[in-house]
Coordinates of C-alpha atoms in Angstrom, one line a residue:
M1 CA 89.0 -80.0 33.4
D2 CA 87.2 -77.2 35.2
G3 CA 88.3 -74.4 32.9
R4 CA 91.1 -73.1 35.1
T5 CA 94.8 -73.6 34.6
H6 CA 97.0 -74.2 37.6
K7 CA 99.0 -71.2 38.9
D8 CA 101.7 -73.3 40.4
A9 CA 104.3 -71.0 38.7
R10 CA 103.6 -68.5 41.4
T11 CA 102.5 -68.6 45.0
P12 CA 98.8 -68.1 45.4
V13 CA 97.3 -65.1 47.1
I14 CA 95.4 -66.2 50.3
G15 CA 92.6 -64.1 51.6
V16 CA 91.2 -64.5 55.2
L17 CA 87.9 -62.9 55.9
G18 CA 87.2 -62.7 59.7
L19 CA 90.1 -62.2 62.2
G20 CA 88.6 -64.1 65.1
S21 CA 90.6 -66.9 66.7
L22 CA 90.5 -69.1 63.6
G23 CA 91.2 -66.4 61.1
E24 CA 94.0 -64.9 63.1
G25 CA 95.4 -68.4 63.7
I26 CA 95.5 -69.2 60.0
V27 CA 97.2 -65.8 59.2
R28 CA 99.9 -66.4 61.8
A29 CA 100.4 -70.0 60.8
V30 CA 100.8 -69.2 57.1
L31 CA 103.3 -66.4 57.9
A32 CA 105.2 -68.6 60.3
G33 CA 105.5 -71.3 57.5
G34 CA 107.9 -69.0 55.6
S35 CA 106.6 -69.9 52.2
G36 CA 106.4 -66.3 51.1
T37 CA 102.7 -66.6 50.5
E38 CA 100.9 -63.2 50.1
V39 CA 98.1 -62.9 52.7
V40 CA 95.3 -60.4 52.7
A41 CA 93.7 -60.3 56.2
V42 CA 90.3 -58.6 56.3
D43 CA 87.8 -57.9 59.0
Q44 CA 85.0 -55.3 58.8
D45 CA 85.8 -54.5 62.4
A46 CA 88.7 -52.0 62.2
G47 CA 89.5 -52.7 65.8
A48 CA 90.1 -56.4 65.0
V49 CA 92.4 -55.4 62.2
D50 CA 94.4 -53.0 64.4
R51 CA 94.7 -55.7 67.1
V52 CA 96.1 -58.3 64.7
R53 CA 98.4 -55.8 63.0
G54 CA 99.7 -54.7 66.3
S55 CA 100.2 -58.2 67.7
L56 CA 102.2 -59.7 64.9
P57 CA 105.5 -57.9 65.4
A58 CA 105.7 -59.2 69.0
S59 CA 105.7 -62.7 67.5
G60 CA 108.3 -61.8 64.9
L61 CA 105.8 -62.0 62.1
G62 CA 104.5 -59.7 59.4
H63 CA 107.8 -57.9 58.4
G64 CA 108.4 -58.1 54.6
S65 CA 106.0 -61.0 54.3
G66 CA 103.5 -59.7 51.7
L67 CA 100.9 -59.3 54.4
S68 CA 98.2 -56.6 53.9
F69 CA 95.1 -55.7 55.8
G70 CA 91.7 -54.5 54.8
T71 CA 88.2 -53.8 56.2
E72 CA 86.1 -54.5 53.2
P73 CA 85.4 -57.7 51.2
A74 CA 86.5 -55.8 48.1
D75 CA 90.1 -56.0 49.5
L76 CA 90.0 -59.7 48.7
K77 CA 89.5 -59.3 45.0
R78 CA 93.0 -60.5 44.1
A79 CA 92.8 -63.7 46.2
D80 CA 93.1 -67.1 44.6
L81 CA 91.6 -68.6 47.7
V82 CA 89.5 -67.0 50.4
I83 CA 89.1 -68.6 53.8
E84 CA 85.8 -67.3 55.3
A85 CA 86.2 -67.5 59.1
G86 CA 83.3 -65.4 60.3
P87 CA 80.7 -66.2 63.0
E88 CA 79.0 -69.6 63.1
E89 CA 75.6 -68.1 62.4
P90 CA 73.6 -68.8 59.3
A91 CA 72.7 -65.2 58.4
A92 CA 76.2 -64.0 59.0
K93 CA 77.7 -66.9 56.9
E94 CA 75.3 -66.1 54.0
A95 CA 76.1 -62.4 54.0
A96 CA 79.9 -63.1 54.1
L97 CA 79.8 -65.7 51.3
R98 CA 77.6 -63.5 49.1
A99 CA 80.0 -60.6 49.7
V100 CA 83.0 -62.7 48.6
D101 CA 81.2 -64.0 45.5
A102 CA 80.3 -60.4 44.5
V103 CA 83.9 -59.1 44.6
C104 CA 86.1 -62.1 43.7
P105 CA 86.6 -63.5 40.2
P106 CA 84.7 -66.7 39.3
A107 CA 87.9 -68.7 39.6
T108 CA 88.5 -67.8 43.3
V109 CA 88.1 -70.8 45.6
V110 CA 86.2 -70.2 48.8
V111 CA 86.7 -72.2 52.0
T112 CA 84.2 -71.5 54.7
A113 CA 84.9 -72.4 58.3
A114 CA 81.9 -74.4 59.6
A115 CA 82.0 -76.3 62.9
T116 CA 78.3 -77.4 62.9
L117 CA 76.5 -75.9 59.9
P118 CA 75.6 -78.1 56.9
V119 CA 78.1 -77.8 54.1
G120 CA 75.5 -78.4 51.3
E121 CA 73.5 -75.4 52.3
L122 CA 76.5 -73.2 52.6
A123 CA 77.7 -74.3 49.1
A124 CA 74.3 -73.3 47.6
L125 CA 74.5 -69.9 49.3
S126 CA 78.1 -69.3 48.0
G127 CA 77.1 -68.7 44.4
R128 CA 80.0 -70.8 43.3
P129 CA 79.4 -74.4 44.5
E130 CA 82.1 -75.8 42.2
R131 CA 84.7 -73.6 43.9
M132 CA 83.3 -74.1 47.4
L133 CA 84.5 -76.2 50.4
A134 CA 84.1 -76.2 54.1
V135 CA 86.9 -76.6 56.7
R136 CA 86.4 -77.6 60.3
C137 CA 89.3 -76.7 62.6
C138 CA 87.9 -77.7 65.9
V139 CA 91.0 -76.3 67.6
P140 CA 92.4 -73.4 65.6
P141 CA 96.1 -73.0 64.8
P142 CA 98.6 -73.0 66.4
Y143 CA 97.0 -75.1 69.1
G144 CA 95.3 -77.4 66.7
T145 CA 97.0 -79.0 63.7
K146 CA 94.1 -81.1 62.3
A147 CA 91.7 -79.8 59.6
E148 CA 88.7 -81.6 58.1
L149 CA 88.0 -80.5 54.5
T150 CA 84.5 -81.2 53.3
A151 CA 83.6 -80.9 49.6
T152 CA 80.3 -81.4 47.9
A153 CA 79.5 -83.4 44.8
E154 CA 80.0 -80.2 42.7
T155 CA 83.4 -79.2 44.2
S156 CA 86.1 -79.2 41.5
P157 CA 89.3 -81.2 41.9
Y158 CA 91.3 -78.0 41.6
A159 CA 89.5 -76.3 44.4
L160 CA 90.1 -79.3 46.7
E161 CA 93.8 -79.5 45.7
L162 CA 94.4 -75.8 46.3
A163 CA 92.6 -75.9 49.6
R164 CA 94.8 -78.8 50.7
R165 CA 97.9 -76.9 49.6
V166 CA 97.0 -73.7 51.5
L167 CA 96.1 -75.6 54.7
G168 CA 99.3 -77.5 54.5
E169 CA 101.2 -74.2 54.3
A170 CA 99.4 -73.2 57.5
G171 CA 100.8 -76.3 59.2
C172 CA 97.5 -78.2 59.2
Q173 CA 97.1 -81.9 58.5
V174 CA 94.0 -82.5 56.4
V175 CA 92.1 -85.4 57.8
T176 CA 89.1 -87.4 56.4
L177 CA 86.3 -88.4 58.8
A178 CA 83.2 -90.4 58.2
D179 CA 80.3 -88.3 56.9
G180 CA 78.6 -86.3 59.7
T181 CA 80.9 -87.5 62.5
G182 CA 83.0 -84.3 62.6
R183 CA 80.0 -82.1 63.0
A184 CA 78.5 -84.5 65.7
A185 CA 81.8 -84.4 67.6
A186 CA 81.8 -80.6 67.6
E187 CA 78.3 -80.6 68.9
L188 CA 79.2 -82.9 71.8
V189 CA 82.3 -80.9 72.8
Y190 CA 80.5 -77.6 72.6
G191 CA 77.8 -78.9 74.9
Y192 CA 80.5 -80.1 77.3
L193 CA 82.2 -76.7 77.2
N194 CA 78.9 -74.9 77.9
R195 CA 78.3 -77.2 81.0
A196 CA 81.8 -76.4 82.2
V197 CA 81.1 -72.7 82.1
A198 CA 77.8 -73.2 84.0
M199 CA 79.6 -75.2 86.7
V200 CA 82.1 -72.4 87.3
E201 CA 79.4 -69.7 87.2
D202 CA 77.5 -71.6 89.9
G203 CA 80.5 -71.5 92.1
Y204 CA 81.2 -75.3 92.3
A205 CA 84.8 -74.9 91.3
S206 CA 87.2 -72.4 89.7
A207 CA 88.0 -72.4 86.0
E208 CA 91.6 -73.2 86.9
D209 CA 90.6 -76.2 88.9
V210 CA 88.2 -77.5 86.3
D211 CA 90.9 -77.3 83.7
T212 CA 93.3 -79.2 86.0
A213 CA 90.7 -81.8 86.8
M214 CA 89.8 -82.7 83.2
R215 CA 93.4 -82.7 82.0
L216 CA 94.7 -85.0 84.8
G217 CA 91.5 -87.0 85.4
C218 CA 90.7 -87.7 81.7
G219 CA 94.1 -87.2 80.0
L220 CA 92.8 -84.4 77.8
P221 CA 95.3 -82.2 76.1
Y222 CA 93.4 -79.1 77.2
G223 CA 91.0 -78.3 80.0
P224 CA 87.7 -76.9 78.9
F225 CA 88.6 -73.3 79.7
Q226 CA 91.9 -73.5 77.9
L227 CA 90.0 -74.9 74.9
L228 CA 87.4 -72.1 75.1
D229 CA 90.1 -69.5 75.1
A230 CA 91.8 -71.1 72.2
I231 CA 88.6 -71.4 70.1
G232 CA 87.4 -68.0 71.1
L233 CA 84.5 -67.3 73.5
D234 CA 82.6 -65.4 70.9
T235 CA 83.0 -68.3 68.4
V236 CA 81.7 -70.8 71.0
R237 CA 78.9 -68.5 72.0
D238 CA 77.8 -68.0 68.4
T239 CA 78.0 -71.7 67.6
L240 CA 75.9 -72.6 70.7
R241 CA 73.3 -70.1 69.7
T242 CA 73.1 -71.7 66.2
L243 CA 72.9 -75.2 67.7
Q244 CA 70.1 -74.1 70.0
D245 CA 68.2 -72.5 67.1
R246 CA 68.6 -75.5 64.9
T247 CA 67.9 -78.3 67.4
G248 CA 65.6 -76.6 69.9
D249 CA 67.8 -78.1 72.6
S250 CA 67.9 -75.7 75.6
S251 CA 71.2 -77.3 76.8
F252 CA 72.9 -75.3 74.0
A253 CA 71.7 -72.0 75.4
P254 CA 75.0 -70.2 76.1
A255 CA 75.8 -69.9 79.8
S256 CA 75.2 -66.3 81.0
L257 CA 78.9 -66.1 82.2
L258 CA 80.0 -66.8 78.6
E259 CA 77.7 -64.1 77.3
R260 CA 79.0 -61.6 79.8
L261 CA 82.6 -62.2 79.0
V262 CA 82.0 -61.8 75.3
A263 CA 80.1 -58.6 76.0
Q264 CA 83.0 -57.1 77.8
G265 CA 85.5 -58.1 75.1
S266 CA 87.2 -60.9 77.0
V267 CA 87.0 -63.5 74.3
G268 CA 90.1 -65.6 74.9
R269 CA 93.7 -65.9 73.8
R270 CA 93.6 -63.5 70.9
T271 CA 92.5 -60.6 73.2
G272 CA 94.8 -61.6 76.1
A273 CA 92.0 -62.4 78.5
G274 CA 89.2 -64.9 78.7
F275 CA 88.9 -67.5 81.4
H276 CA 92.7 -67.3 81.5
R277 CA 95.1 -64.5 80.8
W278 CA 97.5 -64.7 77.9
D279 CA 100.7 -62.9 76.9
A280 CA 101.7 -61.5 73.5
D281 CA 103.1 -64.9 72.4
G282 CA 99.9 -66.7 73.2
E283 CA 101.2 -68.3 76.3
S284 CA 99.0 -68.6 79.4
V285 CA 100.0 -66.3 82.3
P286 CA 100.3 -68.1 85.6
S287 CA 97.4 -67.6 87.9
A288 CA 97.3 -66.0 91.3
P289 CA 97.8 -68.2 94.4
R290 CA 94.8 -70.1 95.6
R291 CA 92.5 -68.1 97.8
P292 CA 91.0 -69.6 101.0
A293 CA 87.7 -71.2 100.3
A294 CA 84.3 -70.5 101.8
P295 CA 81.2 -72.6 101.8
H296 CA 79.1 -72.8 98.7
G297 CA 76.2 -70.4 98.8
E298 CA 78.3 -67.6 100.4
A299 CA 78.2 -64.4 98.3
H300 CA 80.8 -64.3 95.5
E301 CA 82.2 -61.2 94.0
G302 CA 80.8 -60.3 90.6
L303 CA 83.0 -60.6 87.5
S304 CA 83.9 -57.0 86.5
E305 CA 86.1 -56.0 83.7
S306 CA 89.0 -55.7 86.1
A307 CA 88.5 -59.1 87.7
D308 CA 90.6 -62.0 86.8
P309 CA 88.3 -64.6 85.1
R310 CA 90.4 -67.4 86.4
E311 CA 89.4 -66.5 89.9
Y312 CA 85.7 -66.7 89.1
G313 CA 84.1 -69.5 91.0
K314 CA 86.7 -69.3 93.8
P315 CA 84.9 -68.2 97.0
R316 CA 86.4 -65.2 98.8
K317 CA 87.1 -64.8 102.5
N318 CA 88.1 -61.4 103.8
G319 CA 91.0 -61.2 106.2
A320 CA 94.0 -63.4 106.8
L321 CA 93.5 -66.8 108.4
P322 CA 95.7 -68.1 111.3
P323 CA 97.9 -71.0 110.2
R324 CA 96.7 -74.5 111.1
P325 CA 99.3 -77.1 112.2
A326 CA 100.5 -79.3 109.3
L327 CA 99.0 -82.7 108.8
T328 CA 102.1 -84.9 109.4
S329 CA 100.6 -88.3 110.2
V330 CA 97.8 -90.2 108.5
G331 CA 95.5 -93.0 109.5
I332 CA 93.5 -94.9 107.0
V333 CA 90.5 -97.2 107.7
G334 CA 90.1 -99.8 105.0
S335 CA 92.2 -102.5 103.3
G336 CA 91.0 -102.5 99.7
T337 CA 92.7 -101.2 96.6
M338 CA 92.0 -97.5 97.3
A339 CA 93.0 -97.7 100.9
R340 CA 96.3 -99.5 100.1
G341 CA 97.0 -97.0 97.2
I342 CA 96.5 -94.0 99.4
A343 CA 98.7 -95.6 102.1
E344 CA 101.4 -96.1 99.5
A345 CA 101.1 -92.5 98.3
V346 CA 101.5 -91.2 101.8
A347 CA 104.5 -93.4 102.5
R348 CA 106.2 -92.3 99.3
A349 CA 106.0 -88.8 100.7
G350 CA 107.9 -90.0 103.8
L351 CA 105.0 -89.5 106.2
P352 CA 104.0 -92.2 108.7
V353 CA 100.7 -93.9 107.8
T354 CA 98.7 -96.4 109.8
L355 CA 96.4 -98.7 107.9
V356 CA 93.5 -100.2 109.9
A357 CA 91.7 -103.3 108.6
R358 CA 88.8 -105.2 110.0
D359 CA 91.0 -108.1 111.2
E360 CA 94.6 -109.1 111.5
A361 CA 94.5 -111.2 108.4
R362 CA 93.3 -108.3 106.2
A363 CA 95.8 -106.0 107.8
S364 CA 98.6 -108.4 107.0
A365 CA 97.4 -108.8 103.4
A366 CA 97.1 -105.0 102.9
F367 CA 100.7 -104.5 104.1
D368 CA 101.9 -107.3 101.8
A369 CA 100.1 -105.6 98.9
V370 CA 101.8 -102.3 99.5
D371 CA 105.1 -104.2 99.7
R372 CA 104.5 -105.9 96.4
S373 CA 103.5 -102.6 94.7
L374 CA 106.7 -100.9 95.9
A375 CA 108.7 -103.9 94.7
R376 CA 107.2 -103.6 91.2
A377 CA 108.1 -99.9 91.2
E378 CA 111.7 -100.9 92.1
R379 CA 111.9 -103.5 89.4
R380 CA 110.7 -101.0 86.8
G381 CA 113.4 -98.6 87.9
R382 CA 111.0 -96.0 89.3
I383 CA 112.4 -96.1 92.8
S384 CA 115.6 -97.5 94.3
E385 CA 115.9 -100.3 96.8
C386 CA 116.8 -97.8 99.4
E387 CA 113.7 -95.8 98.7
R388 CA 111.5 -98.9 98.7
L389 CA 112.8 -99.8 102.2
A390 CA 112.4 -96.3 103.5
F391 CA 108.8 -96.0 102.1
L392 CA 107.8 -99.4 103.5
S393 CA 109.1 -98.4 106.9
C394 CA 106.5 -95.6 107.0
V395 CA 103.6 -98.1 106.8
R396 CA 102.0 -99.8 109.7
A397 CA 99.1 -102.1 109.3
T398 CA 96.8 -103.2 112.1
H399 CA 93.3 -104.1 113.1
D400 CA 93.3 -102.0 116.3
H401 CA 91.4 -98.7 115.8
T402 CA 93.1 -97.2 118.9
E403 CA 96.3 -96.9 116.8
L404 CA 94.6 -93.9 115.1
T405 CA 94.5 -91.7 118.2
D406 CA 97.7 -89.8 117.3
A407 CA 96.9 -89.3 113.6
D408 CA 96.5 -85.7 112.3
L409 CA 94.4 -86.9 109.4
L410 CA 92.0 -89.9 109.5
I411 CA 90.8 -91.2 106.1
E412 CA 88.0 -93.7 105.6
A413 CA 88.4 -95.6 102.4
V414 CA 85.7 -98.3 102.7
A415 CA 82.9 -99.5 100.5
E416 CA 80.9 -96.9 98.6
D417 CA 77.9 -97.4 100.8
T418 CA 76.3 -94.6 102.9
H419 CA 75.5 -96.7 105.9
V420 CA 79.0 -98.3 106.0
K421 CA 80.8 -95.0 105.6
H422 CA 78.7 -93.3 108.3
A423 CA 79.4 -96.1 110.7
V424 CA 83.2 -96.0 110.0
L425 CA 83.3 -92.2 110.4
R426 CA 81.5 -92.3 113.7
G427 CA 84.1 -94.8 114.9
M428 CA 86.9 -92.6 113.7
D429 CA 85.4 -89.6 115.4
T430 CA 85.4 -91.5 118.7
V431 CA 89.1 -92.3 118.6
A432 CA 90.5 -89.2 116.9
K433 CA 92.2 -86.6 118.9
P434 CA 90.8 -83.1 119.2
G435 CA 91.6 -81.0 116.2
A436 CA 92.2 -84.1 113.9
V437 CA 90.8 -83.8 110.4
L438 CA 88.5 -86.6 109.1
A439 CA 88.2 -87.3 105.4
T440 CA 85.8 -89.5 103.4
V441 CA 87.1 -91.1 100.2
T442 CA 84.1 -91.1 97.8
S443 CA 83.4 -90.5 94.2
S444 CA 79.6 -90.0 94.5
L445 CA 78.2 -89.9 98.0
S446 CA 77.2 -86.8 99.9
V447 CA 80.2 -85.4 101.8
T448 CA 77.7 -83.2 103.8
G449 CA 75.9 -86.4 105.0
C450 CA 79.2 -88.0 106.0
A451 CA 80.4 -84.9 107.8
H452 CA 77.2 -84.7 109.9
A453 CA 77.5 -88.3 110.9
T454 CA 80.4 -87.1 113.1
S455 CA 80.5 -84.6 116.1
R456 CA 83.0 -82.4 114.1
P457 CA 81.5 -81.6 110.7
S458 CA 83.6 -78.5 110.3
Q459 CA 86.7 -80.7 110.3
V460 CA 85.5 -83.2 107.7
V461 CA 86.3 -83.0 104.0
G462 CA 85.8 -85.2 101.0
L463 CA 88.8 -86.7 99.1
H464 CA 88.4 -88.3 95.7
F465 CA 91.7 -90.0 94.8
F466 CA 91.9 -91.3 91.3
N467 CA 92.9 -94.9 90.8
P468 CA 95.7 -96.0 91.0
A469 CA 96.3 -93.6 93.8
P470 CA 100.1 -93.9 93.9
V471 CA 100.3 -92.9 90.2
M472 CA 97.4 -90.6 89.4
R473 CA 98.2 -87.0 90.3
L474 CA 94.6 -85.7 90.7
V475 CA 92.7 -85.4 94.0
E476 CA 89.3 -83.7 94.2
V477 CA 89.0 -81.9 97.6
V478 CA 85.4 -81.6 98.4
R479 CA 84.1 -78.9 100.7
H480 CA 80.7 -78.6 102.2
D481 CA 78.8 -75.7 103.8
D482 CA 80.4 -76.1 107.3
T483 CA 84.0 -77.0 106.2
D484 CA 86.6 -74.9 108.1
P485 CA 88.8 -73.0 105.6
E486 CA 91.8 -73.8 107.8
V487 CA 91.0 -77.5 107.3
L488 CA 90.9 -77.0 103.6
A489 CA 94.2 -75.2 103.6
A490 CA 95.8 -78.0 105.6
V491 CA 94.5 -80.6 103.3
H492 CA 95.8 -78.7 100.2
A493 CA 99.2 -78.5 101.9
L494 CA 99.2 -82.3 102.5
T495 CA 98.3 -83.0 98.8
R496 CA 101.3 -81.0 97.8
E497 CA 103.4 -83.1 100.1
L498 CA 102.0 -86.2 98.3
D499 CA 103.0 -84.6 94.9
K500 CA 99.3 -84.5 94.0
S501 CA 97.4 -81.8 92.1
A502 CA 94.4 -80.9 94.2
V503 CA 91.3 -79.3 92.8
E504 CA 88.6 -77.9 95.1
C505 CA 84.9 -78.2 94.6
T506 CA 81.6 -78.0 96.5
D507 CA 79.7 -81.1 97.6
S508 CA 77.7 -81.7 94.4
A509 CA 77.0 -85.0 92.6
G510 CA 80.0 -86.1 90.5
F511 CA 82.2 -83.4 91.9
V512 CA 84.2 -82.1 88.8
V513 CA 85.4 -84.9 86.6
N514 CA 82.4 -87.2 86.7
A515 CA 79.9 -84.3 86.6
L516 CA 81.4 -83.2 83.2
L517 CA 82.6 -86.5 81.8
F518 CA 79.5 -88.7 82.1
P519 CA 76.9 -86.2 80.6
F520 CA 79.4 -85.9 77.7
L521 CA 79.5 -89.7 77.3
N522 CA 75.7 -89.9 77.7
Q523 CA 75.2 -87.3 75.0
A524 CA 77.4 -89.4 72.7
I525 CA 75.1 -92.3 73.1
T526 CA 72.0 -90.2 72.4
T527 CA 73.8 -88.9 69.3
L528 CA 74.1 -92.5 68.0
E529 CA 70.4 -93.0 68.6
R530 CA 69.5 -89.8 66.8
T531 CA 71.9 -89.8 63.8
G532 CA 72.6 -93.5 63.0
L533 CA 76.3 -92.8 63.1
T534 CA 78.7 -95.5 64.2
A535 CA 80.4 -95.7 67.6
G536 CA 83.8 -96.2 65.9
G537 CA 83.3 -93.2 63.5
L538 CA 82.3 -90.9 66.3
D539 CA 85.2 -92.1 68.5
E540 CA 87.6 -91.3 65.6
A541 CA 86.2 -87.9 65.1
V542 CA 86.5 -86.9 68.8
T543 CA 90.1 -88.2 69.1
T544 CA 91.2 -86.7 65.8
A545 CA 89.5 -83.4 66.0
F546 CA 89.9 -82.6 69.7
G547 CA 92.9 -84.8 70.7
H548 CA 91.1 -86.8 73.3
P549 CA 93.1 -89.9 74.2
M550 CA 90.1 -92.1 73.8
G551 CA 86.7 -91.7 72.1
P552 CA 83.5 -91.7 74.2
F553 CA 82.5 -95.3 73.4
A554 CA 85.9 -96.8 73.9
L555 CA 86.0 -95.0 77.2
L556 CA 82.5 -96.2 78.2
D557 CA 83.5 -99.8 77.4
T558 CA 86.7 -99.4 79.5
V559 CA 85.0 -97.9 82.5
G560 CA 82.2 -100.4 82.3
L561 CA 78.7 -99.7 81.1
D562 CA 77.2 -100.8 84.4
V563 CA 79.4 -98.4 86.3
S564 CA 78.7 -95.6 83.9
L565 CA 74.9 -96.3 84.2
A566 CA 75.1 -96.2 88.0
I567 CA 77.0 -92.8 87.9
L568 CA 74.5 -91.3 85.5
R569 CA 71.6 -92.4 87.7
R570 CA 73.2 -90.7 90.7
L571 CA 73.8 -87.6 88.7
H572 CA 70.2 -87.6 87.4
E573 CA 68.9 -88.0 90.9
S574 CA 70.8 -84.9 92.0
A575 CA 70.3 -82.9 88.9
P576 CA 67.4 -84.2 86.8
E577 CA 68.5 -82.6 83.5
P578 CA 68.1 -84.2 80.0
W579 CA 71.8 -84.7 79.6
T580 CA 72.0 -86.7 82.9
A581 CA 69.0 -89.0 82.1
P582 CA 70.7 -92.3 81.1
A583 CA 70.3 -93.0 77.4
A584 CA 67.9 -95.9 76.5
R585 CA 70.6 -97.7 74.6
L586 CA 72.9 -97.7 77.7
E587 CA 70.0 -99.1 79.8
G588 CA 69.4 -101.8 77.3
L589 CA 73.0 -102.9 76.9
V590 CA 73.4 -103.2 80.7
A591 CA 70.1 -105.1 81.0
D592 CA 71.3 -107.6 78.4
G593 CA 74.6 -108.1 80.2
H594 CA 76.8 -106.2 77.7
L595 CA 79.0 -104.3 80.1
G596 CA 82.0 -103.4 77.9
R597 CA 85.5 -104.7 78.1
K598 CA 85.0 -106.9 81.1
T599 CA 82.3 -108.9 79.3
G600 CA 83.8 -108.6 75.8
S601 CA 80.8 -106.8 74.4
G602 CA 79.6 -103.2 74.6
F603 CA 79.8 -100.3 72.2
T604 CA 83.1 -101.3 70.7
T605 CA 85.0 -104.5 70.3
Q606 CA 88.4 -103.0 70.7
A607 CA 89.5 -102.2 74.3
A608 CA 92.2 -99.8 75.2
P609 CA 93.6 -98.6 78.6
A610 CA 92.2 -95.4 80.1
K611 CA 93.4 -93.1 82.8
A612 CA 90.0 -91.7 83.6
A613 CA 88.8 -92.8 87.0
V614 CA 85.3 -92.8 88.4

C-alpha cells in the first residue's frame, strides 16, 4: 500500500496547469466525456484563461460542468491529480513542478507532459517521485487519441491507476511503447516539422500545398502544418529549442518563420490562426483560391499580422492574367509503366491521348497494357464495361512522332537519365505546334535543365506523377525561373480534369515529398546508430504516436534501400546538410546487397504495402 485510500466513492478533481494546445485539449476532452468530473483550469497568463473560458460555450461545453478557472498554482490545491502541460523547457518545467508541489497535498498525483525531456529528471524535480508520471500526447486531443504514460521505479500503483483513469475520461487510449522510442519518435517528427517550415519560408511551396503533398504522397493523417497547428506553434518552438540545447544539433534551431508566427500570437488551432485558419469549433477554414505563381527568387510579400499564413510561400503576381486556351489533347513519349499510367489517367478523363513508343512492337505492347489495366478496373467494379470501352477509345499508340503535332500538351516519360530526357525533349520541341506546352516527368532531375534543352523554356514544366498514376491523386507541378504563369494555370486546370490534386513547387531537389520524406527516413537510421533502439520499436512508436501508416524502416524496406540511398545522394548533392548525408548504416546495407523487401533483407523482416512514391 502507498498510504492512500482510493477515492472511488467520488469523482476526482482534475487540475490542468497550462492552457496551451495540450492543456486546453485535455480540458475540452474531459468536459466532452460527460463524466461530471470537476476540472480546475489554470494558466498564469490571464489572457489564455479568458480565451479558453470564452471559447468553450461555442462548443457547447462548460455549462454546469464543475469547471473553474484560475491564474495561480494555488488554485490547484484541491486537485487529486494535476496535469502539468506547460512549455517543453527544463527551467519552466522545474518551476511549474515545484509550484505544484508547494501548494498541493502530498497525496496529489502529478502528471507532467513531456515530449522529449527525460522523465527520471523531471520526477526528481517534482518533489514527489512516488506520485509523479509523465505523459506524451504527440497529437493533443481531440485530434490525437493516443497517450503514452511513463512511470519511474518509484511511481506508486495508485498514481498510475488514477492517471490511466483520468486520461481515459479524456478519451485517450493509454499505450505502452518500448523504452525511449516515444521520445525518439517525437524528435524525428519535430525535426521534420521544422524542415517543412523552412521549405515554406524559402518559397519552395505553400503551406497548403506541402500539407496536401505529404497527406496524399505518404498517406499521413495530417500534413505538417495541420500537425503544427494542432500541437501549437509555441509548443513546437519551445521543444525545438530544448532539443537544440540538449543535443547541440543545429537542425533543431527553430525556423525563423516559426519564431515570427509565435511572436505575433498566431500559434495554431487554439488561437484560430497559425499556418491555417480555424473556426470556433476547431475546424479548418477553407483557403483562398490559388494565386498565379511567379518564378522562385521573385520578391515575396512579407508575413504581416493581417496576412493569411496559408498564403505564405505562394509567389504573388500583380494584375490579372489573360486566359490561356485549355489543354484538351495530350501526347506522351514513352512506353514504360509511368507513360502507360499517365495515358490511362488522361483517357479516364475523356481526353484524347497519343502514346509514342520507340517502335511499333513497344507501341502495341503499351496499348495492350492500358487495355489490361482498364479490364482489371472493370472486373473489380470500379468502372463499367461502357466506361472501359469509352476510355480505351481515347488512347492511340504509335511509334510515329509526327502524330504529336496537334497535341496541346506533350509529356516525356522516359528513363530518369538527363541525356535521354534532353534528347527526347528536343525531339518533342521540333514537332510540337507553336504554343504547345512541354512537360518532363521526373522525380529528381533538374526541370530547369530540361526546359533549356528546348527552344521554348517558358512553356516547359515538370510533372511528378505518383505511381500508380491512374490511382494516386497527387501530382507535383514544378516551376522554374522562366515558367510562364499562364502555362502553370493551364497545367493546373488539366490536373483538375484528371481528378488529381496538384501541388506547386520550385525546381529544387526532391520537390516536396521526397525533400521532406527522405531526410526524415535518414534521421531515423542515424537515431538507431546513436541510441541502440530497434527498428521495430521505433516503427511502432511513429505509427502509434503520430498515426503514420508505416514506420520509417518498414517504408525504407518497401521503397528499396538502394532507391532510398540514390535519392539521398541526389538531395545531398543539391543541399549538403547533415540530414541529407546518407547514414553509414544505409550505405553498408546497400553495399552488402540488403536492399529491403525485394531481397528479403533490410531493416525489417516484415514487408507491407506503401503508397509513398519516389
